[in-house]
Coordinates of C-alpha atoms in Angstrom, one line a residue:
M1 CA 0.1 -0.3 -0.1
I2 CA 1.0 3.5 -0.5
R3 CA 1.0 5.3 2.5
V4 CA -0.1 9.1 1.7
L5 CA -0.3 12.2 4.3
L6 CA -2.7 14.9 2.7
V7 CA -2.5 18.5 3.8
E8 CA -5.1 21.0 2.7
Q9 CA -6.2 23.9 4.9
T10 CA -9.9 23.8 3.8
R11 CA -12.0 20.9 4.8
L12 CA -14.0 20.2 2.2
V13 CA -11.6 20.2 -0.5
R14 CA -9.2 17.8 1.7
G15 CA -12.6 15.5 2.1
A16 CA -12.8 15.3 -1.6
F17 CA -9.1 14.5 -2.0
A18 CA -9.3 11.9 0.4
A19 CA -11.7 10.2 -0.8
L20 CA -10.5 10.3 -4.5
L21 CA -7.1 8.8 -3.3
S22 CA -8.8 6.4 -0.9
R23 CA -11.0 4.8 -3.6
E24 CA -7.9 3.3 -5.1
D25 CA -7.0 -0.4 -3.9
D26 CA -3.3 0.7 -4.0
I27 CA -3.6 3.8 -2.0
E28 CA -4.1 4.6 1.8
V29 CA -4.4 8.3 3.4
V30 CA -3.1 7.4 6.6
A31 CA -3.2 11.1 7.8
E32 CA -4.9 14.6 7.0
A33 CA -3.6 18.0 8.3
D34 CA -4.5 21.2 7.4
G35 CA -0.9 23.1 7.5
N36 CA -1.4 24.9 11.0
G37 CA 1.7 23.6 12.4
D38 CA 1.3 19.7 12.5
V39 CA 2.6 18.3 9.4
L40 CA 5.9 17.7 10.5
A41 CA 4.3 15.8 13.5
R42 CA 1.8 14.0 11.8
A43 CA 4.6 12.9 9.1
L44 CA 6.9 11.5 11.8
V45 CA 4.0 9.5 13.8
Y46 CA 2.6 8.0 10.4
R47 CA 5.5 8.0 8.2
P48 CA 3.7 8.3 4.7
D49 CA 5.4 7.2 1.7
V50 CA 4.0 10.6 -0.2
A51 CA 2.9 14.0 1.4
V52 CA 0.5 15.6 -0.6
I53 CA 0.5 19.2 -0.1
G54 CA -1.9 22.3 -1.0
V55 CA 0.7 25.3 -1.6
D56 CA -2.1 27.3 0.1
S57 CA -2.0 25.7 3.4
R58 CA 0.6 27.8 5.1
E59 CA 2.7 28.2 1.8
G60 CA 2.7 24.3 1.9
E61 CA 3.5 24.2 5.7
E62 CA 6.4 26.3 4.3
L63 CA 7.3 24.4 2.1
A64 CA 7.3 21.3 4.4
V65 CA 9.5 23.2 7.5
R66 CA 11.8 24.3 5.1
G67 CA 13.2 21.0 4.0
E68 CA 12.8 19.2 7.7
L69 CA 10.5 17.1 6.1
R70 CA 13.0 15.8 3.8
A71 CA 16.0 15.5 6.1
R72 CA 14.0 13.4 8.7
L73 CA 12.1 11.2 6.4
P74 CA 13.9 10.9 3.1
E75 CA 11.8 8.3 2.1
C76 CA 9.0 10.4 2.0
R77 CA 8.4 12.3 -1.4
M78 CA 6.5 15.4 -1.5
L79 CA 3.8 16.5 -4.2
L80 CA 2.8 20.0 -4.1
M81 CA -0.5 21.1 -5.1
M82 CA -1.1 24.5 -6.5
A83 CA -3.8 26.6 -8.6
S84 CA -0.7 28.3 -10.7
T85 CA 2.9 29.2 -10.4
T86 CA 5.8 31.0 -12.4
P87 CA 8.5 28.9 -14.3
E88 CA 11.1 30.1 -11.9
R89 CA 9.1 29.4 -8.6
L90 CA 8.4 26.0 -10.5
R91 CA 11.8 25.4 -11.0
R92 CA 13.2 26.6 -7.7
M93 CA 10.5 24.0 -5.5
L94 CA 11.5 21.2 -7.8
D95 CA 15.4 22.1 -6.9
L96 CA 14.5 22.5 -3.3
H97 CA 11.7 20.9 -1.8
A98 CA 9.3 18.8 -3.8
A99 CA 9.3 15.6 -5.9
G100 CA 6.5 16.7 -7.8
V101 CA 4.2 19.6 -8.4
I102 CA 0.2 19.4 -9.6
S103 CA -2.3 21.8 -10.4
T104 CA -5.4 21.8 -8.4
N105 CA -7.2 22.1 -11.9
A106 CA -5.9 18.9 -12.7
P107 CA -7.9 15.9 -13.9
P108 CA -8.9 13.6 -10.7
D109 CA -6.7 10.5 -11.7
R110 CA -3.7 12.9 -12.6
L111 CA -3.1 13.1 -8.8
V112 CA -3.4 9.5 -8.7
H113 CA -0.9 9.2 -11.4
G114 CA 1.3 11.7 -9.5
V115 CA 1.4 9.9 -6.4
R116 CA 2.3 6.6 -8.1
K117 CA 5.0 8.2 -10.0
L118 CA 6.7 9.4 -6.7
V119 CA 6.4 6.2 -5.0
R120 CA 8.5 4.6 -8.1
G121 CA 11.2 7.3 -7.4
Q122 CA 10.5 9.1 -10.5
R123 CA 9.2 12.9 -10.4
F124 CA 6.0 14.5 -11.5
V125 CA 5.5 18.1 -13.1
D126 CA 1.7 18.6 -14.3
P127 CA 1.8 19.0 -18.1
E128 CA 0.1 22.4 -17.9
F129 CA 2.8 23.5 -15.5
A130 CA 5.4 22.3 -17.7
L131 CA 4.1 23.7 -21.2
A132 CA 3.8 26.8 -19.5
A133 CA 7.9 26.5 -18.4
L134 CA 8.5 25.7 -22.0
D135 CA 6.2 28.4 -23.7
A136 CA 7.7 31.6 -20.9
G137 CA 11.0 30.3 -22.8
A138 CA 15.1 31.2 -21.6
N139 CA 15.2 34.4 -19.4
P140 CA 16.6 37.2 -21.6
L141 CA 17.7 39.5 -18.9
T142 CA 21.5 39.3 -17.4
P143 CA 21.7 38.5 -13.9
R144 CA 22.5 42.5 -13.5
E145 CA 19.5 43.4 -15.2
V146 CA 17.5 41.3 -12.9
E147 CA 19.1 43.1 -10.0
V148 CA 18.2 46.0 -11.5
L149 CA 14.4 45.1 -12.5
R150 CA 14.0 43.7 -8.7
L151 CA 15.1 47.0 -7.2
T152 CA 12.9 48.9 -9.3
A153 CA 9.9 46.7 -8.8
D154 CA 10.4 47.2 -5.0
G155 CA 10.2 50.8 -5.8
T156 CA 13.6 51.8 -5.0
P157 CA 14.5 55.3 -6.5
T158 CA 16.9 55.4 -9.3
R159 CA 20.1 56.8 -7.5
E160 CA 20.0 54.3 -4.7
I161 CA 19.6 51.6 -7.2
A162 CA 22.9 53.0 -8.4
A163 CA 24.7 53.5 -5.2
R164 CA 23.6 49.6 -3.8
L165 CA 24.8 48.3 -6.9
C166 CA 27.7 50.5 -7.4
L167 CA 26.7 51.8 -10.7
S168 CA 26.2 55.3 -12.3
A169 CA 22.3 56.8 -12.6
A170 CA 23.1 56.6 -16.2
T171 CA 24.0 53.0 -16.5
V172 CA 20.9 52.0 -14.2
R173 CA 18.8 54.2 -16.6
N174 CA 20.5 52.2 -19.9
H175 CA 19.9 48.7 -18.0
L176 CA 15.9 49.6 -17.9
S177 CA 16.2 50.8 -21.0
A178 CA 17.4 47.5 -22.3
I179 CA 15.4 45.3 -19.9
T180 CA 12.0 47.5 -21.3
R181 CA 13.4 46.6 -25.3
K182 CA 14.0 42.9 -23.9
T183 CA 10.8 42.0 -22.5
G184 CA 8.7 44.1 -25.3
G185 CA 7.1 46.4 -22.5
R186 CA 5.8 49.6 -22.9
N187 CA 7.5 51.1 -20.3
R188 CA 9.4 49.9 -16.7
I189 CA 5.9 48.8 -15.2
D190 CA 4.9 46.5 -18.1
A191 CA 8.2 45.4 -18.0
I192 CA 8.4 44.5 -14.3
R193 CA 5.0 42.4 -15.0
I194 CA 6.1 40.9 -18.0
A195 CA 9.2 39.8 -16.3
T196 CA 7.3 38.4 -13.4
E197 CA 4.7 36.7 -14.9
S198 CA 7.6 34.8 -17.0
G199 CA 9.4 33.8 -13.8
W200 CA 12.6 35.9 -15.0
V201 CA 12.7 37.7 -11.4

């Protein structure tokens, strides 16, 4: 049997996911949690094979207590459920924490398929997210341009950005012009929006 810990803050949604998984002959939901500080404790007691965690449940219980779940229960693989993501965030989650990521809008059988893939030692990325990552393409911005854009998005004035990055104000303005051109934005605000939605910053 595949032992599953199910974490979702909304009781009705959690019940629906539990019913979906429990009807499979080879899957047992051994514990449930709402993401209010009890995920790690329940995982250590029930020792699941897979922890299916809704990211909205306190940001995936702070992504399973910042890696502690994986460190203390290396045999337990984490499948994150989320409504949407960006390519950059998807890569970060897969690099640091999760063995799989699935859309909450996915067909029910895809969740079952994802759980089974993780137990076999494979990774699972929802096709919807994988296609979005491919469509977004590579980041056209240089690391320095990303730094400038992040500070601009935070509302930092040009002169302060220049001081922080040891650049001249003219160089910062040149970077912002290049960023606007590379992203295809109409202006800085549009460039920030495009870069953020594409997962480049």
